[in-house]
């Protein structure tokens, strides 16, 4: 589970996936002055962003200690797909337009892992398409998590109020649910 | 009172209050009967909920306003810029958006005080030993302004999940979480500027929170903890850079896990001294518990006691490793 600098092939794949969903240059902006590193975790690979001056630690012998995590958790790849970490989503919300705004009631239920129905959707940019990942926020600019759209934005108005608009991928309630 | 009478009175009090007799015998020897009864009474009272504002996510004014709008009253703790006693009423402190977003951490006042006593500075290298669930780790990160390097060590895999979760929730980005035995921290060769050792202990200060503690631990458990605390302290001091600072704390009121551990440390090492703290809280630690004369500098260490402060029992001591000449 030793961390190592990210394989450029893995990273290109990540950049492509994130930038398609959240706009060109999004991954570069998320990275800032950090360096991406990866750690194998079973069949998954986790990614962290660390300050450049920490890269010397990648060569260090930690004796009997195992590195479990470092810096900012960026996300993990499973089956070739990047799943962004909850801790990066707030930064993401500052640099992308792929954002939907939901009602207060939906915001509450979203943080319990529920998905977004048509009746709860307050704002959605018209250019977003089905299958695209979006940041979910409430009217108070609170970043609640990530969802994947189940319908093109320009078709939302035709949906019945109880139809699914966006499926929950990850939300801030994870912090609490993870602790049981 | 004769020893025989002491024992018999201890037995009576233990029976009435539901404690093990050896505990009451120690309290009587430490405090006398009046204070022992005050302690027992205080341990039946609820400890007030406290929260720490997380400056990595918000500020005091915003948090007080946001929670105030929900009817939650906050009263700042005198010696802690970010610590508040919080009256949540019927609201669960962990259920609010503001909690999920990491604006605050629900944490005991003594635990916040430990980090304040360490006085972490930006750009330092700091090690938090026995770090889970992350209250002190995230507090250190906010004091460091997410700069420098914060190494959080924990041995228990399950507890690491809660540590990592809290690190992420609170927006701490300068941490490295290591799994391993804190007693081997000197093998890391990291030369930290500061170390926080909130040592695993018997929890004798937490009876108000965990009434089972009245009967769950024996004197042998306390001795076992003290031995581990000796080992952890030695390893931590070996790891600490010369001129560096270490804060040792426990959530135990037992002198056997606190004053005696430190007195023994001062006897076997000449490279360490107990330092005064820059904040005023609690009462001085004991220099003659049970009538045993200990190192006078222990009076710089501080204690929180349930019957004197209405809080968990806690012990906090700041140590400095001398620079070699």
Short mmCIF file of C-alpha atoms in Angstrom, two decimals:
data_model
loop_
_atom_site.label_atom_id
_atom_site.label_comp_id
_atom_site.label_asym_id
_atom_site.label_seq_id
_atom_site.Cartn_x
_atom_site.Cartn_y
_atom_site.Cartn_z
CA UNK A 1 0.00 0.00 0.00
CA UNK A 2 3.01 2.27 -0.51
CA UNK A 3 2.13 5.54 -2.26
CA UNK A 4 3.73 6.28 -5.60
CA UNK A 5 3.63 8.99 -8.20
CA UNK A 6 0.63 8.55 -10.45
CA UNK A 7 1.03 6.52 -13.60
CA UNK A 8 0.63 9.06 -16.49
CA UNK A 9 -1.73 6.67 -18.31
CA UNK A 10 -4.03 6.50 -15.26
CA UNK A 11 -3.84 10.26 -14.83
CA UNK A 12 -4.70 11.03 -18.47
CA UNK A 13 -7.73 8.81 -18.12
CA UNK A 14 -8.77 10.68 -14.95
CA UNK A 15 -8.25 14.10 -16.54
CA UNK A 16 -10.34 13.12 -19.54
CA UNK A 17 -13.22 11.80 -17.44
CA UNK A 18 -13.32 14.79 -15.07
CA UNK A 19 -12.92 17.43 -17.77
CA UNK A 20 -15.70 15.94 -19.91
CA UNK A 21 -18.12 16.21 -17.00
CA UNK A 22 -16.96 19.42 -15.36
CA UNK A 23 -15.28 21.44 -18.12
CA UNK A 24 -11.88 21.66 -19.81
CA UNK A 25 -9.04 22.43 -17.39
CA UNK A 26 -11.04 21.44 -14.29
CA UNK A 27 -8.57 18.72 -13.21
CA UNK A 28 -5.60 21.08 -13.65
CA UNK A 29 -7.32 23.66 -11.44
CA UNK A 30 -8.18 21.03 -8.82
CA UNK A 31 -4.56 19.92 -8.78
CA UNK A 32 -3.18 23.45 -8.19
CA UNK A 33 0.37 23.18 -6.83
CA UNK A 34 -0.15 19.62 -5.64
CA UNK A 35 1.25 16.37 -6.94
CA UNK A 36 -1.06 13.39 -7.48
CA UNK A 37 -0.04 10.08 -5.90
CA UNK A 38 -1.76 6.73 -5.90
CA UNK A 39 -2.11 3.80 -3.53
CA UNK A 40 -3.37 0.31 -4.37
CA UNK A 41 -6.31 -0.83 -2.22
CA UNK A 42 -7.36 -4.29 -3.30
CA UNK A 43 -9.00 -3.99 -6.72
CA UNK A 44 -9.23 -0.22 -6.37
CA UNK A 45 -6.60 2.46 -6.66
CA UNK A 46 -6.89 5.55 -4.43
CA UNK A 47 -5.55 8.96 -5.42
CA UNK A 48 -4.31 11.72 -3.14
CA UNK A 49 -3.00 15.21 -3.81
CA UNK A 50 0.11 16.09 -1.82
CA UNK A 51 2.29 19.22 -1.63
CA UNK A 52 5.26 18.99 -4.02
CA UNK A 53 7.73 19.08 -1.10
CA UNK A 54 6.28 15.82 0.26
CA UNK A 55 7.37 13.80 -2.79
CA UNK A 56 10.63 12.86 -1.01
CA UNK A 57 8.45 10.91 1.44
CA UNK A 58 7.57 8.49 -1.35
CA UNK A 59 11.12 7.10 -1.10
CA UNK A 60 11.18 7.07 2.69
CA UNK A 61 11.24 3.90 4.74
CA UNK A 62 8.40 4.14 7.27
CA UNK A 63 9.69 1.08 9.12
CA UNK A 64 6.77 -0.87 10.57
CA UNK A 65 4.24 1.87 9.80
CA UNK A 66 1.82 1.77 6.85
CA UNK A 67 0.71 4.95 5.12
CA UNK A 68 -3.08 4.89 5.06
CA UNK A 69 -3.71 8.30 3.50
CA UNK A 70 -1.95 11.59 2.84
CA UNK A 71 -2.86 15.13 1.85
CA UNK A 72 -6.20 15.52 0.07
CA UNK A 73 -8.21 12.46 -0.90
CA UNK A 74 -8.92 12.96 -4.58
CA UNK A 75 -10.88 9.80 -5.29
CA UNK A 76 -10.50 6.24 -6.50
CA UNK A 77 -10.58 4.32 -9.74
CA UNK A 78 -12.61 1.16 -9.92
CA UNK A 79 -13.32 -0.64 -13.18
CA UNK A 80 -11.65 2.17 -15.13
CA UNK A 81 -13.93 4.89 -13.76
CA UNK A 82 -12.81 7.70 -11.41
CA UNK A 83 -15.04 8.23 -8.41
CA UNK A 84 -14.21 11.61 -6.89
CA UNK A 85 -13.70 11.82 -3.13
CA UNK A 86 -16.20 13.80 -1.08
CA UNK A 87 -13.40 16.03 0.23
CA UNK A 88 -12.60 17.41 -3.24
CA UNK A 89 -16.17 18.29 -4.21
CA UNK A 90 -16.25 21.62 -2.41
CA UNK A 91 -13.19 22.74 -4.44
CA UNK A 92 -14.87 21.40 -7.56
CA UNK A 93 -17.97 23.50 -6.92
CA UNK A 94 -15.81 26.66 -7.08
CA UNK A 95 -14.51 25.96 -10.60
CA UNK A 96 -17.27 24.20 -12.53
CA UNK A 97 -20.62 25.24 -14.00
CA UNK A 98 -21.91 21.66 -13.88
CA UNK A 99 -24.00 22.38 -10.82
CA UNK A 100 -27.63 21.75 -10.01
CA UNK A 101 -29.50 23.53 -7.22
CA UNK A 102 -32.09 21.64 -5.19
CA UNK A 103 -34.80 22.54 -2.66
CA UNK A 104 -34.14 22.48 1.08
CA UNK A 105 -36.22 19.33 1.50
CA UNK A 106 -34.36 17.54 -1.27
CA UNK A 107 -31.07 18.74 0.19
CA UNK A 108 -31.95 17.02 3.47
CA UNK A 109 -32.92 13.75 1.82
CA UNK A 110 -29.89 13.91 -0.53
CA UNK A 111 -27.60 13.84 2.52
CA UNK A 112 -29.29 10.58 3.53
CA UNK A 113 -28.17 9.05 0.23
CA UNK A 114 -31.40 9.70 -1.72
CA UNK A 115 -31.55 10.87 -5.31
CA UNK A 116 -33.07 14.03 -6.84
CA UNK A 117 -36.61 14.09 -8.26
CA UNK A 118 -37.99 16.59 -10.75
CA UNK A 119 -40.09 18.40 -8.12
CA UNK A 120 -36.96 19.15 -6.04
CA UNK A 121 -34.85 20.61 -8.81
CA UNK A 122 -34.63 24.41 -8.67
CA UNK A 123 -31.91 25.17 -11.24
CA UNK A 124 -30.07 23.24 -13.92
CA UNK A 125 -27.88 24.67 -16.71
CA UNK A 126 -29.47 23.81 -20.10
CA UNK A 127 -26.31 22.32 -21.65
CA UNK A 128 -25.98 19.38 -19.22
CA UNK A 129 -26.66 15.94 -20.62
CA UNK A 130 -27.76 12.52 -19.41
CA UNK A 131 -24.94 10.51 -17.82
CA UNK A 132 -23.01 13.66 -16.87
CA UNK A 133 -21.85 14.07 -13.30
CA UNK A 134 -22.90 17.27 -11.53
CA UNK A 135 -22.27 18.97 -8.21
CA UNK A 136 -25.42 19.19 -6.07
CA UNK A 137 -25.92 22.39 -4.05
CA UNK A 138 -28.74 24.00 -2.12
CA UNK A 139 -29.97 27.60 -2.28
CA UNK A 140 -27.61 28.62 0.51
CA UNK A 141 -24.61 27.68 -1.68
CA UNK A 142 -23.91 24.60 0.42
CA UNK A 143 -22.16 21.88 -1.50
CA UNK A 144 -24.00 18.62 -0.79
CA UNK A 145 -22.32 16.07 -3.02
CA UNK A 146 -22.23 14.62 -6.52
CA UNK A 147 -24.94 13.09 -8.68
CA UNK A 148 -25.22 11.72 -12.19
CA UNK A 149 -27.96 13.09 -14.44
CA UNK A 150 -30.53 10.57 -15.61
CA UNK A 151 -31.98 12.91 -18.23
CA UNK A 152 -30.78 15.73 -20.54
CA UNK A 153 -31.26 19.15 -18.95
CA UNK A 154 -33.35 20.39 -21.86
CA UNK A 155 -35.84 17.56 -21.33
CA UNK A 156 -36.32 18.04 -17.59
CA UNK A 157 -39.31 20.35 -17.98
CA UNK A 158 -41.22 17.56 -19.72
CA UNK A 159 -40.82 15.16 -16.81
CA UNK A 160 -43.51 14.39 -14.25
CA UNK A 161 -42.66 15.82 -10.80
CA UNK A 162 -41.96 12.40 -9.27
CA UNK A 163 -39.44 11.32 -11.95
CA UNK A 164 -35.76 10.87 -11.25
CA UNK A 165 -33.49 13.67 -12.46
CA UNK A 166 -30.16 12.86 -10.81
CA UNK A 167 -28.89 9.80 -9.00
CA UNK A 168 -26.82 10.27 -5.84
CA UNK A 169 -23.15 9.26 -6.22
CA UNK A 170 -21.76 10.64 -2.98
CA UNK A 171 -22.99 13.17 -0.40
CA UNK A 172 -21.79 14.83 2.79
CA UNK A 173 -23.92 12.49 4.90
CA UNK A 174 -21.26 9.89 4.02
CA UNK A 175 -19.11 11.34 6.79
CA UNK A 176 -21.72 10.37 9.33
CA UNK A 177 -22.94 7.13 7.72
CA UNK A 178 -19.36 5.88 7.41
CA UNK A 179 -19.06 5.98 11.19
CA UNK A 180 -22.22 3.90 11.59
CA UNK B 1 -8.95 7.59 61.03
CA UNK B 2 -7.15 4.23 61.24
CA UNK B 3 -6.40 2.16 58.14
CA UNK B 4 -9.01 -0.37 59.20
CA UNK B 5 -11.64 2.36 59.56
CA UNK B 6 -10.61 3.84 56.20
CA UNK B 7 -11.19 0.48 54.54
CA UNK B 8 -14.52 0.01 56.19
CA UNK B 9 -15.69 3.52 55.24
CA UNK B 10 -14.44 2.96 51.67
CA UNK B 11 -16.45 -0.25 51.55
CA UNK B 12 -19.58 1.59 52.70
CA UNK B 13 -19.18 4.42 50.18
CA UNK B 14 -18.35 1.95 47.40
CA UNK B 15 -21.47 -0.04 48.20
CA UNK B 16 -23.68 3.07 48.30
CA UNK B 17 -22.31 4.61 45.12
CA UNK B 18 -21.75 1.48 43.02
CA UNK B 19 -17.97 1.86 42.70
CA UNK B 20 -15.33 -0.77 43.23
CA UNK B 21 -13.82 -0.50 46.69
CA UNK B 22 -10.22 0.00 45.54
CA UNK B 23 -11.29 3.19 43.72
CA UNK B 24 -12.90 4.72 46.78
CA UNK B 25 -9.90 3.77 48.93
CA UNK B 26 -7.68 5.71 46.55
CA UNK B 27 -10.02 8.71 46.46
CA UNK B 28 -10.16 8.83 50.25
CA UNK B 29 -6.37 8.71 50.43
CA UNK B 30 -6.06 11.38 47.75
CA UNK B 31 -8.80 13.80 48.78
CA UNK B 32 -10.39 12.82 52.06
CA UNK B 33 -14.04 11.98 52.53
CA UNK B 34 -15.62 15.37 51.78
CA UNK B 35 -14.01 15.76 48.38
CA UNK B 36 -14.54 12.09 47.54
CA UNK B 37 -18.28 12.51 48.07
CA UNK B 38 -18.24 15.68 45.97
CA UNK B 39 -16.47 13.77 43.19
CA UNK B 40 -19.01 10.93 43.29
CA UNK B 41 -21.87 13.43 43.17
CA UNK B 42 -20.28 15.35 40.26
CA UNK B 43 -19.91 12.12 38.28
CA UNK B 44 -23.69 11.74 38.37
CA UNK B 45 -24.14 15.11 36.63
CA UNK B 46 -24.33 15.56 32.86
CA UNK B 47 -21.23 17.05 31.27
CA UNK B 48 -22.20 19.99 29.03
CA UNK B 49 -21.91 19.50 25.27
CA UNK B 50 -19.06 21.47 23.78
CA UNK B 51 -18.05 22.21 20.20
CA UNK B 52 -14.95 23.57 18.52
CA UNK B 53 -15.33 26.02 15.65
CA UNK B 54 -13.28 24.81 12.69
CA UNK B 55 -11.40 27.79 11.29
CA UNK B 56 -10.50 25.79 8.16
CA UNK B 57 -14.17 26.00 7.16
CA UNK B 58 -15.75 28.99 8.90
CA UNK B 59 -15.19 31.62 11.61
CA UNK B 60 -16.56 32.28 15.09
CA UNK B 61 -19.00 34.99 14.04
CA UNK B 62 -20.53 32.96 11.20
CA UNK B 63 -20.90 29.83 13.31
CA UNK B 64 -22.45 31.65 16.26
CA UNK B 65 -24.92 33.33 13.88
CA UNK B 66 -25.80 30.13 11.96
CA UNK B 67 -26.36 28.04 15.07
CA UNK B 68 -27.99 30.95 16.88
CA UNK B 69 -30.58 31.19 14.09
CA UNK B 70 -31.54 27.60 14.95
CA UNK B 71 -31.94 28.45 18.62
CA UNK B 72 -28.62 26.89 19.65
CA UNK B 73 -26.89 28.95 22.33
CA UNK B 74 -23.09 29.10 22.38
CA UNK B 75 -20.96 30.34 25.23
CA UNK B 76 -17.25 30.70 24.56
CA UNK B 77 -14.77 28.92 26.83
CA UNK B 78 -12.55 31.54 28.48
CA UNK B 79 -9.16 30.05 27.54
CA UNK B 80 -10.13 28.70 24.10
CA UNK B 81 -10.64 31.03 21.12
CA UNK B 82 -12.57 28.38 19.20
CA UNK B 83 -14.24 26.41 22.01
CA UNK B 84 -17.87 26.79 23.05
CA UNK B 85 -20.26 25.23 25.51
CA UNK B 86 -23.30 24.55 23.30
CA UNK B 87 -26.96 24.15 24.25
CA UNK B 88 -28.49 22.19 21.37
CA UNK B 89 -31.82 21.52 23.10
CA UNK B 90 -33.57 18.70 21.25
CA UNK B 91 -31.30 18.94 18.20
CA UNK B 92 -28.69 16.24 17.76
CA UNK B 93 -25.32 18.04 17.35
CA UNK B 94 -24.18 15.54 14.70
CA UNK B 95 -27.28 15.84 12.53
CA UNK B 96 -26.88 19.41 11.26
CA UNK B 97 -25.58 20.43 7.83
CA UNK B 98 -23.07 22.64 9.58
CA UNK B 99 -21.63 19.55 11.28
CA UNK B 100 -21.51 17.50 8.08
CA UNK B 101 -19.80 20.42 6.38
CA UNK B 102 -17.14 20.47 9.06
CA UNK B 103 -17.98 23.89 10.51
CA UNK B 104 -17.65 22.45 14.00
CA UNK B 105 -16.46 19.38 15.86
CA UNK B 106 -18.27 18.04 18.92
CA UNK B 107 -15.47 17.70 21.44
CA UNK B 108 -14.88 17.86 25.18
CA UNK B 109 -13.37 21.05 26.55
CA UNK B 110 -10.36 19.23 28.05
CA UNK B 111 -9.56 17.65 24.67
CA UNK B 112 -9.55 21.08 23.03
CA UNK B 113 -7.35 22.38 25.84
CA UNK B 114 -4.72 19.70 25.13
CA UNK B 115 -4.10 21.09 21.63
CA UNK B 116 -4.12 24.66 22.91
CA UNK B 117 -1.49 23.66 25.47
CA UNK B 118 0.73 22.21 22.72
CA UNK B 119 0.50 25.57 20.91
CA UNK B 120 1.11 24.23 17.37
CA UNK B 121 2.55 26.67 14.85
CA UNK B 122 2.26 26.91 11.06
CA UNK B 123 4.86 25.07 8.96
CA UNK B 124 5.97 22.79 11.77
CA UNK B 125 6.17 19.01 11.69
CA UNK B 126 3.85 17.64 14.36
CA UNK B 127 3.00 14.08 15.35
CA UNK B 128 -0.30 13.11 16.94
CA UNK B 129 0.09 9.72 18.61
CA UNK B 130 -3.02 7.59 19.20
CA UNK B 131 -4.87 9.98 16.90
CA UNK B 132 -8.33 8.44 16.34
CA UNK B 133 -11.08 9.56 16.12
CA UNK B 134 -9.37 12.77 15.01
CA UNK B 135 -10.68 15.54 17.27
CA UNK B 136 -7.21 16.64 18.25
CA UNK B 137 -5.72 15.90 14.80
CA UNK B 138 -8.21 18.20 13.09
CA UNK B 139 -7.70 20.83 15.79
CA UNK B 140 -3.93 20.67 15.18
CA UNK B 141 -4.50 21.07 11.43
CA UNK B 142 -6.58 24.19 11.95
CA UNK B 143 -4.01 25.67 14.33
CA UNK B 144 -1.33 24.98 11.71
CA UNK B 145 -3.49 26.58 9.01
CA UNK B 146 -3.13 23.36 7.00
CA UNK B 147 0.58 24.09 6.56
CA UNK B 148 3.62 22.01 7.53
CA UNK B 149 3.16 18.31 8.09
CA UNK B 150 0.85 16.61 10.57
CA UNK B 151 1.48 12.92 11.10
CA UNK B 152 -1.44 11.11 12.71
CA UNK B 153 -0.62 7.67 14.08
CA UNK B 154 -3.23 5.08 15.01
CA UNK B 155 -2.93 1.34 15.41
CA UNK B 156 -6.57 0.29 15.12
CA UNK B 157 -7.76 -0.17 11.54
CA UNK B 158 -11.44 0.47 12.38
CA UNK B 159 -10.64 3.64 14.28
CA UNK B 160 -8.56 4.83 11.32
CA UNK B 161 -11.80 4.97 9.30
CA UNK B 162 -13.25 7.50 11.75
CA UNK B 163 -9.96 9.40 11.86
CA UNK B 164 -9.84 9.72 8.06
CA UNK B 165 -13.51 10.61 7.89
CA UNK B 166 -13.07 13.46 10.36
CA UNK B 167 -9.91 14.67 8.63
CA UNK B 168 -11.85 14.94 5.37
CA UNK B 169 -14.97 16.44 6.92
CA UNK B 170 -12.95 19.15 8.64
CA UNK B 171 -10.91 19.96 5.53
CA UNK B 172 -7.53 19.07 7.04
CA UNK B 173 -5.17 18.69 4.08
CA UNK B 174 -1.74 18.64 5.76
CA UNK B 175 -2.05 15.22 7.39
CA UNK B 176 -0.47 11.85 6.77
CA UNK B 177 -2.25 8.96 8.49
CA UNK B 178 0.03 6.12 9.52
CA UNK B 179 -1.08 2.79 10.90
CA UNK B 180 1.27 1.34 13.46
CA UNK B 181 2.39 1.10 17.06
CA UNK B 182 3.00 4.51 18.64
CA UNK B 183 5.69 2.90 20.81
CA UNK B 184 7.82 2.64 17.68
CA UNK B 185 7.46 6.28 16.65
CA UNK B 186 11.20 6.84 17.16
CA UNK B 187 11.85 4.42 14.26
CA UNK B 188 10.22 6.92 11.89
CA UNK B 189 13.14 9.36 12.06
CA UNK B 190 10.94 12.40 11.40
CA UNK B 191 12.33 14.83 14.05
CA UNK B 192 8.99 16.51 14.82
CA UNK B 193 8.90 19.98 16.38
CA UNK B 194 5.97 18.95 18.57
CA UNK B 195 4.26 15.75 19.63
CA UNK B 196 0.84 15.28 21.12
CA UNK B 197 0.53 12.15 23.21
CA UNK B 198 -3.02 11.76 24.43
CA UNK B 199 -2.18 8.39 25.85
CA UNK B 200 -4.53 5.41 25.96
CA UNK B 201 -5.60 5.21 29.60
CA UNK B 202 -8.03 3.60 32.01
CA UNK B 203 -10.59 6.40 31.43
CA UNK B 204 -11.07 7.09 35.13
CA UNK B 205 -11.95 10.69 34.27
CA UNK B 206 -14.92 9.67 32.15
CA UNK B 207 -17.22 8.14 34.77
CA UNK B 208 -19.86 10.83 34.14
CA UNK B 209 -19.93 9.80 30.46
CA UNK B 210 -19.52 6.07 31.06
CA UNK B 211 -20.99 4.92 34.39
CA UNK B 212 -19.80 1.35 33.67
CA UNK B 213 -16.29 2.66 34.42
CA UNK B 214 -17.22 2.53 38.12
CA UNK B 215 -16.74 -1.22 38.01
CA UNK B 216 -15.07 -2.10 34.71
CA UNK B 217 -11.37 -1.59 35.51
CA UNK B 218 -9.13 -3.07 38.17
CA UNK B 219 -5.93 -1.74 39.69
CA UNK B 220 -4.08 -4.17 37.41
CA UNK B 221 -5.65 -2.42 34.39
CA UNK B 222 -4.38 0.92 35.67
CA UNK B 223 -0.87 -0.51 36.14
CA UNK B 224 -0.97 -2.00 32.63
CA UNK B 225 -1.93 1.41 31.21
CA UNK B 226 0.86 3.09 33.16
CA UNK B 227 3.44 0.69 31.71
CA UNK B 228 2.27 1.43 28.16
CA UNK B 229 2.29 5.15 28.92
CA UNK B 230 5.94 4.88 30.07
CA UNK B 231 6.85 3.17 26.80
CA UNK B 232 4.98 5.65 24.65
CA UNK B 233 6.49 8.62 26.43
CA UNK B 234 10.02 7.29 25.99
CA UNK B 235 9.51 6.57 22.30
CA UNK B 236 7.91 9.98 21.75
CA UNK B 237 10.73 11.80 23.51
CA UNK B 238 13.33 9.84 21.54
CA UNK B 239 11.57 10.91 18.34
CA UNK B 240 11.14 14.57 19.32
CA UNK B 241 13.64 17.07 17.96
CA UNK B 242 15.96 18.71 20.52
CA UNK B 243 14.26 21.81 21.88
CA UNK B 244 10.92 20.35 20.83
CA UNK B 245 7.69 20.27 22.84
CA UNK B 246 5.54 17.33 23.87
CA UNK B 247 2.16 17.46 25.53
CA UNK B 248 1.17 14.37 27.49
CA UNK B 249 -2.47 13.98 28.45
CA UNK B 250 -4.90 11.35 29.67
CA UNK B 251 -8.61 11.26 30.37
CA UNK B 252 -7.81 9.65 33.70
CA UNK B 253 -7.77 11.20 37.15
CA UNK B 254 -5.50 8.42 38.43
CA UNK B 255 -2.16 9.79 39.69
CA UNK B 256 -0.77 6.35 38.79
CA UNK B 257 -1.29 7.21 35.08
CA UNK B 258 -0.27 10.83 35.38
CA UNK B 259 1.93 12.32 38.11
CA UNK B 260 3.65 9.01 38.91
CA UNK B 261 4.31 8.30 35.21
CA UNK B 262 5.92 11.71 34.78
CA UNK B 263 7.85 11.60 38.02
CA UNK B 264 9.32 8.29 36.94
CA UNK B 265 10.14 9.79 33.52
CA UNK B 266 12.01 12.70 35.15
CA UNK B 267 13.96 10.24 37.28
CA UNK B 268 15.15 8.13 34.34
CA UNK B 269 15.80 10.88 31.78
CA UNK B 270 17.84 14.05 32.14
CA UNK B 271 16.91 15.48 28.72
CA UNK B 272 13.36 16.46 29.58
CA UNK B 273 11.66 19.04 31.79
CA UNK B 274 8.09 20.03 32.63
CA UNK B 275 7.18 23.50 31.38
CA UNK B 276 4.50 25.98 32.43
CA UNK B 277 1.61 26.43 29.99
CA UNK B 278 0.59 29.69 28.33
CA UNK B 279 -3.08 29.30 29.25
CA UNK B 280 -4.83 29.26 32.62
CA UNK B 281 -7.19 26.38 33.28
CA UNK B 282 -8.01 23.69 35.83
CA UNK B 283 -5.91 23.22 38.95
CA UNK B 284 -2.22 22.34 39.35
CA UNK B 285 -1.33 18.66 39.24
CA UNK B 286 -0.40 16.96 42.50
CA UNK B 287 3.13 16.95 43.87
CA UNK B 288 2.40 14.67 46.82
CA UNK B 289 -0.47 12.33 45.89
CA UNK B 290 -1.22 9.76 48.61
CA UNK B 291 1.49 11.52 50.63
CA UNK B 292 4.27 10.50 48.20
CA UNK B 293 6.62 13.39 47.49
CA UNK B 294 7.10 13.86 43.71
CA UNK B 295 9.02 16.26 41.49
CA UNK B 296 7.93 19.84 42.33
CA UNK B 297 7.82 20.84 38.65
CA UNK B 298 4.70 18.68 38.33
CA UNK B 299 2.84 21.69 39.69
CA UNK B 300 3.15 23.15 36.13
CA UNK B 301 0.94 20.32 34.84
CA UNK B 302 -2.82 20.80 35.18
CA UNK B 303 -5.85 18.74 36.03
CA UNK B 304 -9.54 19.03 35.26
CA UNK B 305 -11.71 17.40 37.90
CA UNK B 306 -15.45 16.72 37.59
CA UNK B 307 -16.24 18.09 41.05
CA UNK B 308 -14.20 21.27 40.59
CA UNK B 309 -14.80 22.12 36.93
CA UNK B 310 -17.98 20.26 35.91
CA UNK B 311 -16.02 18.55 33.12
CA UNK B 312 -14.44 15.21 32.34
CA UNK B 313 -11.45 14.41 34.54
CA UNK B 314 -8.27 15.11 32.56
CA UNK B 315 -4.55 15.56 33.04
CA UNK B 316 -2.38 17.75 30.80
CA UNK B 317 1.38 18.22 31.03
CA UNK B 318 3.73 20.13 28.73
CA UNK B 319 7.27 18.81 28.39
CA UNK B 320 10.30 20.17 26.68
CA UNK B 321 13.24 18.15 25.34
CA UNK B 322 16.47 19.91 26.16
CA UNK B 323 18.85 20.86 23.37
CA UNK B 324 22.19 19.08 23.81
CA UNK B 325 25.15 21.37 24.47
#
